[in-house]
Coordinates of C-alpha atoms in Angstrom, one line a residue:
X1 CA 0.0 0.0 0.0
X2 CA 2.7 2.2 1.1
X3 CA 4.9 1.6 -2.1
X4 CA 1.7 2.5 -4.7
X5 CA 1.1 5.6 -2.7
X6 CA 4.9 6.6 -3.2
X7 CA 4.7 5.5 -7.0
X8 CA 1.7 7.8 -7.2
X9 CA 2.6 10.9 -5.5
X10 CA 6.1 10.2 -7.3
X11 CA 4.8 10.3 -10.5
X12 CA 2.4 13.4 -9.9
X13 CA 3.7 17.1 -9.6
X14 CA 3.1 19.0 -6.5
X15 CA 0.9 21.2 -8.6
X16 CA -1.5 18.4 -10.3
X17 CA -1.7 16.6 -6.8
X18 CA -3.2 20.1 -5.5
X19 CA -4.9 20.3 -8.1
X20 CA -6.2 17.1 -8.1
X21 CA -7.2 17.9 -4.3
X22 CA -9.4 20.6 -4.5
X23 CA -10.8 19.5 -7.3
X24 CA -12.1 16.1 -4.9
X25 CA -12.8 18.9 -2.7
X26 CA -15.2 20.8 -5.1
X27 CA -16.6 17.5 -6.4
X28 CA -17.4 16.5 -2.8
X29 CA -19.4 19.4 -2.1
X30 CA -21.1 19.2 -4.5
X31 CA -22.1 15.3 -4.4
X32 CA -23.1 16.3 -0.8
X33 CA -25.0 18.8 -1.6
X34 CA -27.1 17.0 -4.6
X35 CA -27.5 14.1 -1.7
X36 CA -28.9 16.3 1.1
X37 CA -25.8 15.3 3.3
X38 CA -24.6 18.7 3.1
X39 CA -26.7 22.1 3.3
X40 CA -25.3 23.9 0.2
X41 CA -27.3 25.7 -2.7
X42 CA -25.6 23.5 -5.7
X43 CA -27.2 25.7 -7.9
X44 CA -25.8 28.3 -6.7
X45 CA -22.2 26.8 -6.1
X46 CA -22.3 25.8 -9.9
X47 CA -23.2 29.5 -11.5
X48 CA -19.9 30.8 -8.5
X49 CA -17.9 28.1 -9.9
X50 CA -18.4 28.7 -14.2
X51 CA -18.1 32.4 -13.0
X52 CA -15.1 32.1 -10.9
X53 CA -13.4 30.1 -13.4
X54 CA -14.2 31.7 -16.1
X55 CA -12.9 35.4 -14.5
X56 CA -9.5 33.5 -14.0
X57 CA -9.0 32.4 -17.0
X58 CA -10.2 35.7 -18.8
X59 CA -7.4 37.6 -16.5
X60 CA -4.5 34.9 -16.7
X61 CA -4.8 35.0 -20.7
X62 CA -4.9 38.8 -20.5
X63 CA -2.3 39.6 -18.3
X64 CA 0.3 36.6 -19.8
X65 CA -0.1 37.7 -23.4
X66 CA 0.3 41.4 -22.2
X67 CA 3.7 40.4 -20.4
X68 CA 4.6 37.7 -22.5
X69 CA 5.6 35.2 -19.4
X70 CA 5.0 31.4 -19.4
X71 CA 2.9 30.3 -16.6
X72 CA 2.2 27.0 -14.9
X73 CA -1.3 26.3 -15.9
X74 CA -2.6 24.0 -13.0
X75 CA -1.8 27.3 -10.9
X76 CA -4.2 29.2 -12.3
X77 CA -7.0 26.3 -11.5
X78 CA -5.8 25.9 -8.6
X79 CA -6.4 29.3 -7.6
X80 CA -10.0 29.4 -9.1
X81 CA -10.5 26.2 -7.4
X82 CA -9.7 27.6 -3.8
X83 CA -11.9 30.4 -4.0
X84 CA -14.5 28.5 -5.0
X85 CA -14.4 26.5 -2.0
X86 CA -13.6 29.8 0.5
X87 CA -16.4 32.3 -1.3
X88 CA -20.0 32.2 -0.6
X89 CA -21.8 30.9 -3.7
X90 CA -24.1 33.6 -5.2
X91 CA -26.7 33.4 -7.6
X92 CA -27.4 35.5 -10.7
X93 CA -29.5 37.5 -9.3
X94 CA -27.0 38.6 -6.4
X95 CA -25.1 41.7 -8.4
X96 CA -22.9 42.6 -5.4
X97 CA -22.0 38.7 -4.7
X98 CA -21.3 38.0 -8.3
X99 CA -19.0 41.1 -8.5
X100 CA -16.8 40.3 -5.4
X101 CA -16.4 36.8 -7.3
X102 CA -15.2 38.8 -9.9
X103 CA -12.9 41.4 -7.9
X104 CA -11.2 38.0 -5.9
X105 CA -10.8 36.4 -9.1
X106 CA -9.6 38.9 -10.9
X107 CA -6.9 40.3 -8.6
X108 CA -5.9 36.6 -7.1
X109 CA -4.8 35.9 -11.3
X110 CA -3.7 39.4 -11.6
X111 CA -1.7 39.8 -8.5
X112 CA 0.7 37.1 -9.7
X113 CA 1.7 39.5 -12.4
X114 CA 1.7 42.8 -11.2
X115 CA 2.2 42.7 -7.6
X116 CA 5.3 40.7 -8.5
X117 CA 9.5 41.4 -7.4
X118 CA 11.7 40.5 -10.8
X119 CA 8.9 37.9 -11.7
X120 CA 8.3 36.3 -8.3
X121 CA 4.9 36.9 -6.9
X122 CA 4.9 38.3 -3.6
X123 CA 1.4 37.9 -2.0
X124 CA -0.8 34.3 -1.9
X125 CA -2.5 35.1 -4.7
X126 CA -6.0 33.4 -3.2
X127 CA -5.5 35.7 -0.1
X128 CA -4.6 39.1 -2.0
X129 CA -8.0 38.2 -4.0
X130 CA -9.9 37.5 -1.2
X131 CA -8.9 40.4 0.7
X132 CA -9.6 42.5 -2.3
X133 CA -13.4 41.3 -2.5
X134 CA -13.5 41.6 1.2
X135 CA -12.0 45.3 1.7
X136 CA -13.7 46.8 -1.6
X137 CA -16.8 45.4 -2.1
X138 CA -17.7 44.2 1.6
X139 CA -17.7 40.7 0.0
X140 CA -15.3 38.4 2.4
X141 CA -14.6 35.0 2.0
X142 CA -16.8 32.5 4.2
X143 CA -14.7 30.0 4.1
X144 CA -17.4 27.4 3.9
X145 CA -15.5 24.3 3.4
X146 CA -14.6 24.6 7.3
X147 CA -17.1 21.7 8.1
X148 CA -17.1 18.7 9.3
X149 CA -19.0 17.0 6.4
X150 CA -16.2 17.5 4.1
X151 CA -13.6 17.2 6.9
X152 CA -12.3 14.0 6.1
X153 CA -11.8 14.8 2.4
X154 CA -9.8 17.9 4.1
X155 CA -7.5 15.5 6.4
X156 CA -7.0 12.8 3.8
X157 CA -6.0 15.3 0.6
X158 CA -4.4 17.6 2.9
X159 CA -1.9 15.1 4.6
X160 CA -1.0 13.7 0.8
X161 CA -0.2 16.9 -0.1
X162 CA 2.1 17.8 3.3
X163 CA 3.7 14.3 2.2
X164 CA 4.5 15.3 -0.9
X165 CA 6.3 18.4 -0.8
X166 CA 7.7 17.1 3.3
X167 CA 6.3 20.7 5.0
X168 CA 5.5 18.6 8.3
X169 CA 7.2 21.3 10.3
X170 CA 5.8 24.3 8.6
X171 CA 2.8 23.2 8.5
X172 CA 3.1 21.8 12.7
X173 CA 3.7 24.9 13.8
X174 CA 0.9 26.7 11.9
X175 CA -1.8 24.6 13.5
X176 CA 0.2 24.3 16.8
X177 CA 0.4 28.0 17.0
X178 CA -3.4 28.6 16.2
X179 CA -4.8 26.0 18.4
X180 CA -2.0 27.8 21.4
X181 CA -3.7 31.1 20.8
X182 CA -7.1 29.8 20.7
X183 CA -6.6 28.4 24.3
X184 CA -4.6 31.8 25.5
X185 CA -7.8 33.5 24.6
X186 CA -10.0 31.0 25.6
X187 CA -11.9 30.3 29.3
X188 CA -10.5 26.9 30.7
X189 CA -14.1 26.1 31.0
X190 CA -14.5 26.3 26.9
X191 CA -11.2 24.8 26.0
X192 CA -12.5 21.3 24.7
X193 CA -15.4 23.8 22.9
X194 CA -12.9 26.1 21.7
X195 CA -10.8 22.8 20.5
X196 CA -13.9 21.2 19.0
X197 CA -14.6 24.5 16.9
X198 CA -11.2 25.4 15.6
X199 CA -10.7 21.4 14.3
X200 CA -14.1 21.2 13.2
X201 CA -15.8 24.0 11.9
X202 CA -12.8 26.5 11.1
X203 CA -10.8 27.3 8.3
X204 CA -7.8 26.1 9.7
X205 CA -7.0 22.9 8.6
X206 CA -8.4 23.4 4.4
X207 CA -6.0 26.8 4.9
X208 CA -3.0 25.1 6.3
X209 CA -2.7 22.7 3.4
X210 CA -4.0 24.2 0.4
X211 CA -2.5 27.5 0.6
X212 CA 0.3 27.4 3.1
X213 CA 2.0 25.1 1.2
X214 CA 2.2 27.3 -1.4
X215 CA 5.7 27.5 -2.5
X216 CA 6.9 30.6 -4.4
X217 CA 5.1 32.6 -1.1
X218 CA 6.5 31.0 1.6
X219 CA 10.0 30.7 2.4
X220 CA 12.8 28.5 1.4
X221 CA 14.7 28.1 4.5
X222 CA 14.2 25.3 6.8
X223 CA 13.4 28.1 10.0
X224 CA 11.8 30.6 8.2
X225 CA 9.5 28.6 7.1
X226 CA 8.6 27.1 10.2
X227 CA 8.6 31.2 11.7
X228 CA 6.0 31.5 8.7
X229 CA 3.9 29.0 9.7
X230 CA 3.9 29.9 13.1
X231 CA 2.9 33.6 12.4
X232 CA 0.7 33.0 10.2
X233 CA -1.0 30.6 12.7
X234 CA -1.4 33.1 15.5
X235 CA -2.7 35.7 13.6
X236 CA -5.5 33.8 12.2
X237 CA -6.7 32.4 15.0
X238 CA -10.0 34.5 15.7
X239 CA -9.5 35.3 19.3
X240 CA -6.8 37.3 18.7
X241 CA -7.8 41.3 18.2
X242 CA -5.2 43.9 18.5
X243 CA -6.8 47.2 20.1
X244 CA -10.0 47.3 17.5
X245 CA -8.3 45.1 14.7
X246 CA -8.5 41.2 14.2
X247 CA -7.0 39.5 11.6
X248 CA -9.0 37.5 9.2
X249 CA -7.2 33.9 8.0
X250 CA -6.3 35.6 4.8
X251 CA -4.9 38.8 6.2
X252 CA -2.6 36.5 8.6
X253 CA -1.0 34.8 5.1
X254 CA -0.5 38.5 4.1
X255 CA 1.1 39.3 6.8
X256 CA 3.0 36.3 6.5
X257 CA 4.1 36.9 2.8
X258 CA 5.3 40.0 4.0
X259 CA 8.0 38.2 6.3
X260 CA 8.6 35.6 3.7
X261 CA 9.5 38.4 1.1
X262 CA 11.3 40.2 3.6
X263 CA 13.6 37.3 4.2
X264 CA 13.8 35.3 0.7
X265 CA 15.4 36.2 -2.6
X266 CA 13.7 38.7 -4.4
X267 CA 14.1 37.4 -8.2
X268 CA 13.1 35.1 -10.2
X269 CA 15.8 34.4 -13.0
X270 CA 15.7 34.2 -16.5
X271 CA 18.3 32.1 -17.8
X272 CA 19.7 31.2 -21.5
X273 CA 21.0 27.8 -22.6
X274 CA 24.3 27.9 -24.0
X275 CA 25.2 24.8 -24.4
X276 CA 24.0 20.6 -23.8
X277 CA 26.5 18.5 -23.0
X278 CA 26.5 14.3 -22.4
X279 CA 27.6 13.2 -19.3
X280 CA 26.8 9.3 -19.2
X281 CA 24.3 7.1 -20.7
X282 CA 21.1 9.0 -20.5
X283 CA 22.2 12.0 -18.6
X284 CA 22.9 15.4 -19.8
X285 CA 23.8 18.6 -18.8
X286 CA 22.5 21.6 -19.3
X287 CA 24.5 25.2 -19.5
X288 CA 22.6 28.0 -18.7
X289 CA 23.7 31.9 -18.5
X290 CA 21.1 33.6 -15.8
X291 CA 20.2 37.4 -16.2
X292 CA 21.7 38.5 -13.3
X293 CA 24.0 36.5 -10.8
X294 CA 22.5 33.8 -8.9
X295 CA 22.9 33.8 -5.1
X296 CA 23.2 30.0 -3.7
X297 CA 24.9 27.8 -1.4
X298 CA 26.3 24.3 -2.9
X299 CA 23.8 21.5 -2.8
X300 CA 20.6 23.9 -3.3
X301 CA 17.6 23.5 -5.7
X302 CA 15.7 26.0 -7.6
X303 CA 12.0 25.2 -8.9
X304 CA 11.7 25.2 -12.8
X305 CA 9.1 26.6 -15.4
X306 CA 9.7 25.7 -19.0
X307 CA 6.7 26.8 -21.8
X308 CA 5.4 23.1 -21.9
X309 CA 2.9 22.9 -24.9
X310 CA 0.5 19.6 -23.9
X311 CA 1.6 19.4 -20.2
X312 CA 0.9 16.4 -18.4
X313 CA -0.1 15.1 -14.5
X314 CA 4.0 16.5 -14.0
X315 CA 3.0 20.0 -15.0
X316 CA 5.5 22.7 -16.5
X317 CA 7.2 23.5 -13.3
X318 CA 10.0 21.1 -11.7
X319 CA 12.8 21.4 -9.0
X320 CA 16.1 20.9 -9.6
X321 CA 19.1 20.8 -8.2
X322 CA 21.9 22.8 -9.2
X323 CA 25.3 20.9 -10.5
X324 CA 27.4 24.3 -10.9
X325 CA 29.4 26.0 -7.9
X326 CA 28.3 28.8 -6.2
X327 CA 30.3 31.6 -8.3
X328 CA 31.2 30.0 -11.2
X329 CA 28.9 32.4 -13.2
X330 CA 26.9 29.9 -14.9
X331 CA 24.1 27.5 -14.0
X332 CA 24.2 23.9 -14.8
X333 CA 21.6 21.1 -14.1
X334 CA 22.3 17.3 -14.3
X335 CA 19.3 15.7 -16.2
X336 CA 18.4 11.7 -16.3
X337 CA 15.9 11.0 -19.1
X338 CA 14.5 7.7 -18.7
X339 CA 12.4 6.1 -21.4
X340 CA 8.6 7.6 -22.4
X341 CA 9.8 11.1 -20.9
X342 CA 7.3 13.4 -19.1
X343 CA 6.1 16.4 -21.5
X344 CA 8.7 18.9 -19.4
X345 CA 11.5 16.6 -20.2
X346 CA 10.6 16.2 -24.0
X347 CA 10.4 19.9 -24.2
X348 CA 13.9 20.0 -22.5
X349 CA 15.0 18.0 -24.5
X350 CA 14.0 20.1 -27.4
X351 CA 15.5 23.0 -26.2
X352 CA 18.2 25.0 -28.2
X353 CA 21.1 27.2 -27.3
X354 CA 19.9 30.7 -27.4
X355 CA 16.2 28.8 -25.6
X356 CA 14.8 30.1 -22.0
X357 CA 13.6 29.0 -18.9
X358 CA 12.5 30.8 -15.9
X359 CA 13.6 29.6 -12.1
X360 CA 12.5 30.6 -8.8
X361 CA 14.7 31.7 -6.0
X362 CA 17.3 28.6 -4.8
X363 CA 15.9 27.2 -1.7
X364 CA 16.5 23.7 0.6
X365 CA 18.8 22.3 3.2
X366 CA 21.0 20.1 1.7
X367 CA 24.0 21.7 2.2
X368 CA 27.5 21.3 3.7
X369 CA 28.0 21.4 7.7
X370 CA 29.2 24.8 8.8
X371 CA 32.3 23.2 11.0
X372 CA 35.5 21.8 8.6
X373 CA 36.4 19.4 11.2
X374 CA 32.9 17.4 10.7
X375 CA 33.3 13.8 9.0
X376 CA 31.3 13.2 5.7
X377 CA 29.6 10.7 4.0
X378 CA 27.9 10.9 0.6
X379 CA 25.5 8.5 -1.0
X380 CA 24.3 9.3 -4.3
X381 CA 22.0 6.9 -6.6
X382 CA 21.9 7.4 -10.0
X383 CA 21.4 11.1 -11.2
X384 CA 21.0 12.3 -7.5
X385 CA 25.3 13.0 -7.8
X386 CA 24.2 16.5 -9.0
X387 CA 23.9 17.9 -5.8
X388 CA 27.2 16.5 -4.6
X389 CA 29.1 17.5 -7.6
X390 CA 28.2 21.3 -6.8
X391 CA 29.5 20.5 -3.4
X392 CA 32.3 18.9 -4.1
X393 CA 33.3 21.6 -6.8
X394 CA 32.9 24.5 -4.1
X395 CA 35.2 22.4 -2.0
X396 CA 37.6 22.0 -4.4
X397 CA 37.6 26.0 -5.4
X398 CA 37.8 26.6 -1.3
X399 CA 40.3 24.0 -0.6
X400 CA 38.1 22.6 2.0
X401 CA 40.0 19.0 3.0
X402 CA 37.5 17.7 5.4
X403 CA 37.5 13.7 5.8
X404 CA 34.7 12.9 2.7
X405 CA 33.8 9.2 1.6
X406 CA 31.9 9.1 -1.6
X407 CA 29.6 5.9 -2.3
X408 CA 27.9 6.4 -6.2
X409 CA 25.6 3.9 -7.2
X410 CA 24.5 2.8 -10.8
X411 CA 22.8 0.1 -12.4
X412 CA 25.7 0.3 -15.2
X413 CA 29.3 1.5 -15.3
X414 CA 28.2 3.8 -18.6
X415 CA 25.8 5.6 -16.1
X416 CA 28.1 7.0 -14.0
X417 CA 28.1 10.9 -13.9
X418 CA 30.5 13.8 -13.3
X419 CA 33.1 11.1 -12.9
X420 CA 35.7 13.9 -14.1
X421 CA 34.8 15.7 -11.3
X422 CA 34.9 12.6 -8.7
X423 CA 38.3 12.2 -10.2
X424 CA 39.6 16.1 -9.4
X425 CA 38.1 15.7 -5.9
X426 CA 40.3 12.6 -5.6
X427 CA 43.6 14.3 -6.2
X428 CA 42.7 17.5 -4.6
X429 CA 40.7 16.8 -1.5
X430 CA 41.9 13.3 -1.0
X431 CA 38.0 12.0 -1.1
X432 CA 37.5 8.4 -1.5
X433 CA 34.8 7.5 -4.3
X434 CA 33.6 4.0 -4.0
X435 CA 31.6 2.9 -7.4
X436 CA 28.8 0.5 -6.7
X437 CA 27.4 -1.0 -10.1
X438 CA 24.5 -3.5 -10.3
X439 CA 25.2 -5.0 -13.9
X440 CA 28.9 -5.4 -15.5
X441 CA 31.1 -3.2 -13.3
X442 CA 34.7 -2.6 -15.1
X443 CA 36.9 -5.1 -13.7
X444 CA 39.8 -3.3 -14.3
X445 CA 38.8 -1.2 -11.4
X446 CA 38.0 -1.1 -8.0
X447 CA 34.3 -0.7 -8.7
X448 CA 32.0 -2.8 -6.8
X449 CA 29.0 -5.2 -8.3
X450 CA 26.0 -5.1 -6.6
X451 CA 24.6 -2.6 -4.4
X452 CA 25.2 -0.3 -1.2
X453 CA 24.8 -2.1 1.5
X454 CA 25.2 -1.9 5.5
X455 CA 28.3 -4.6 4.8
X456 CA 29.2 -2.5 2.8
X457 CA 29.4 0.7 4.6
X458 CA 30.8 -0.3 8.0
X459 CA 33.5 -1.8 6.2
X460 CA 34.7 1.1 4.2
X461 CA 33.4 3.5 7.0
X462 CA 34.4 1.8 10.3
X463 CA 33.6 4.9 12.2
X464 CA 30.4 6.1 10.6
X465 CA 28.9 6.7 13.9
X466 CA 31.2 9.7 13.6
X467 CA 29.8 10.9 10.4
X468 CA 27.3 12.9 8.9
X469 CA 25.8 11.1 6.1
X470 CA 24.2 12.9 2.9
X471 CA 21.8 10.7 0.6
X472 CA 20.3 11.9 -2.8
X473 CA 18.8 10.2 -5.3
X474 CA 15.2 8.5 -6.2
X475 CA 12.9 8.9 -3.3
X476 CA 12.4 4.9 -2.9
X477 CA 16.3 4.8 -2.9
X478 CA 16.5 7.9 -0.3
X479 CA 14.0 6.2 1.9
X480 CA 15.3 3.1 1.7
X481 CA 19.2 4.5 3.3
X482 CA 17.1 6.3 6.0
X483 CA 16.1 2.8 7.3
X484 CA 19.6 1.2 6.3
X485 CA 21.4 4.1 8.0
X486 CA 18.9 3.8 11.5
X487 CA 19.3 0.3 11.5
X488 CA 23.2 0.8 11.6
X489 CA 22.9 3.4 14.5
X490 CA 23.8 6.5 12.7
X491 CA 21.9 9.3 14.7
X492 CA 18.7 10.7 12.9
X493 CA 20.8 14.2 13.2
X494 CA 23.8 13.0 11.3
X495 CA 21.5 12.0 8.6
X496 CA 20.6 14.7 5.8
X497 CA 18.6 13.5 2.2
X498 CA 17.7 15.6 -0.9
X499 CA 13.9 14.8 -1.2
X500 CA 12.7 15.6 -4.2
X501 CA 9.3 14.2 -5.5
X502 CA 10.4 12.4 -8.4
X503 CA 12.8 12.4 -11.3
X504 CA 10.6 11.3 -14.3

């Protein structure tokens, strides 16, 4: 069971799986309400949602062929989508209703353009748009999908969707934080009330995982993001009224944008291929010259948006990690294409020098320990050496000569990436790189048949309890050296992956 949920949410952007969730969530309200189960006008909900959808679209085509900017197309639905499940449903006749329908649609597409930083969109769009209907028209959202017909639909989409992009402790300290200001506020005598109504009947839990984990919005460090989640948390809770003024939910993800722009990267790049180049069986690598210089550390990711005529369920955005040292001026990305490509990857593949593609601000964790002195060990499967070579390049341009043990493993010896670099790192750092092959390793080497195993590792590693040990690669092979690792004794702490949803 727990292998074909991993194969699906694998093969499924973060996008389409959102996508598909509100979706379930619209469609559930909807069944409910045709069944009597659930007291909503469906007449009514069906003229909101043509309307709603409809204005999105309108503005997204308007504003993208004014600016002439791809955009990721399940976005746009996604963002209908939510506000059709946060706005009252009006009918025809209501002129005031169907216009704040209008105003939150309008400005939730057209904020991603306009109230925009170098192409990165500052505000939630859903929340600028509800805010908009709210504070110009009197039209605020009701956020009726806070009940506990639809709750389970809520919980079980919602935790899929937490899973898949790994925001447990963003998302944790959101709903911690609310439910801790709820019970500041609260009587001790109405604390299981309180409780029962902020789970129940609030926005809380719908908010926390359609729109908080919203990614260009929210921030791409480990503890800001949990600070985001936390903030925004407190202020939403209703209890909580400053002098006159209490926050609504989506003025508290304003107010959180605000600290998420305040501490992010401001840009969103535009880079240029220059050149493709082959670096093993099936891989490539792609050159890229950015607009302006892009600020990283070794081993981060930046998410992806390529004009992608027919998407598919993987959408037209992607992360990857970048293979190029921070400074070396250009930007390069590892790519594995395996047979019957998704539509990004054929439309990489198509690309020509001269060719663009847009990227978000670098973001993630996976990067070198701040101390010298601290032992590493790196396990890379397959394609997921990228993140390691930009490491390992930075520590051979710093001179950093930290102990370092390299395990790489392939299911052939002609898959083997970066292998020039591997080599460098050999001479110049002194890093040991142990090739692990699963079909016809080169005898006239030291490379190893088979796979990485605990055997394996405690013999070439006999103090690994001493080390820090960085895995990257497939999710089933990242998950699998979590257990191997645990089972060996290594400390959770001194294990770090790359988790990325994915590399079809």
């Amino acid at each position: 069971m727990t292998k074909t949920l991993n194969g699906f949410l694998n093969a499924t952007s973060m996008y389409r799986l959102v996508l598909f969730y509100v979706s379930g969530l619209v469609a559930a309200a909807f069944s409910y309400g045709y069944l009597g189960w659930y007291e909503v006008d469906i007449n009514a909900l069906a003229f909101s949602s043509a309307v709603i959808l409809a204005a999105s679209w309108l503005a997204n085509r308007l504003f993208a062929s004014a600016l002439r900017v791809p955009v990721n197309t399940e976005s746009i639905w996604i963002t209908a989508l939510i506000l059709i499940l946060i706005m009252d449903p009006v009918t025809s006749d209501d002129t005031e209703g169907l216009l704040g329908l209008v105003v939150a649609s309008t400005a939730a597409i057209g904020s991603k353009f306009v109230l925009a930083f170098g192409r990165k969109h500052i505000f939630n769009p859903v929340a600028l748009g509800a805010v908009a209907s709210g504070y110009l028209l009197d039209q605020p959202p009701s956020w009726w999908t806070g009940n506990e017909q639809l709750l389970p639909f809520v919980l079980i989409g919602g935790l899929l969707v937490v899973h898949k992009v790994q925001r447990y402790g963003m998302v944790s300290a959101y709903l911690l934080a609310n439910i801790a200001t709820v019970m500041v506020f609260t009587d001790a005598e109405t604390y299981l009330e309180a409780l029962d109504q902020t789970l129940r009947y609030s926005p809380l839990l719908f908010a926390g995982f359609a729109m908080l984990t919203e990614p260009l919005t929210a921030p791409q460090n480990k503890y800001w993001r949990i600070a985001f989640g936390a903030l925004i948390g407190v202020l939403s809770a209703p209890e909580l009224v400053i002098g006159e003024f209490g926050f609504t939910p989506e003025a508290a993800f304003l107010a959180g944008n605000l600290l998420s722009f305040a501490v992010s990267t401001k840009y969103r790049y535009k880079l240029t291929l220059t050149s493709v180049e082959k670096l093993a069986s099936g891989c490539y690598e792609y050159v890229f010259a950015p607009s302006r210089p892009v600020r990283f550390v070794a081993g981060q990711y930046m998410d992806w948006t390529l004009d992608v005529r027919g998407a598919d369920s993987r959408g037209n955005r992607r992360p990857f990690t970048i293979a190029s040292a921070p400074g070396d001026g250009q930007v390069r990305l590892g790519v594995k294409f395996y047979p019957r490509p998704s539509a990004f990857k054929r439309s990489l593949i198509e690309m020509k020098p001269g060719d663009v593609i847009y990227a978000s601000h670098p973001g993630g964790d996976f990067t070198l320990p701040s101390n010298p002195r601290e032992k590493l060990v790196f396990i890379a499967g397959g394609i997921g050496i990228t993140p390691f070579r930009s490491m390992i390049e930075d520590m051979i341009s710093r001179g950093d000569k930290r102990q370092l043990v390299m395990f790489y493993g392939n299911n052939r010896a002609e898959e083997i990436a970066y292998a020039d670099t591997l080599n460098r790192a050999e001479r110049a750092l002194g890093m040991r790189t142990i090739h692990v092959v699963r079909d016809n390793p080169n005898e006239r080497t030291n490379m190893r048949k088979g796979f990485i195993d605990k055997a394996m590792i405690a013999a070439e590693v006999p103090d690994f309890r001493d080390h820090t040990f960085f895995v990257s690669g497939p999710n089933a092979m990242v998950r699998h050296f979590q257990d191997v690792l645990a089972e060996l004794g290594v400390a959770r702490s001194r294990i770090k992956v790359d988790y990325f949803p994915g590399f079809a």
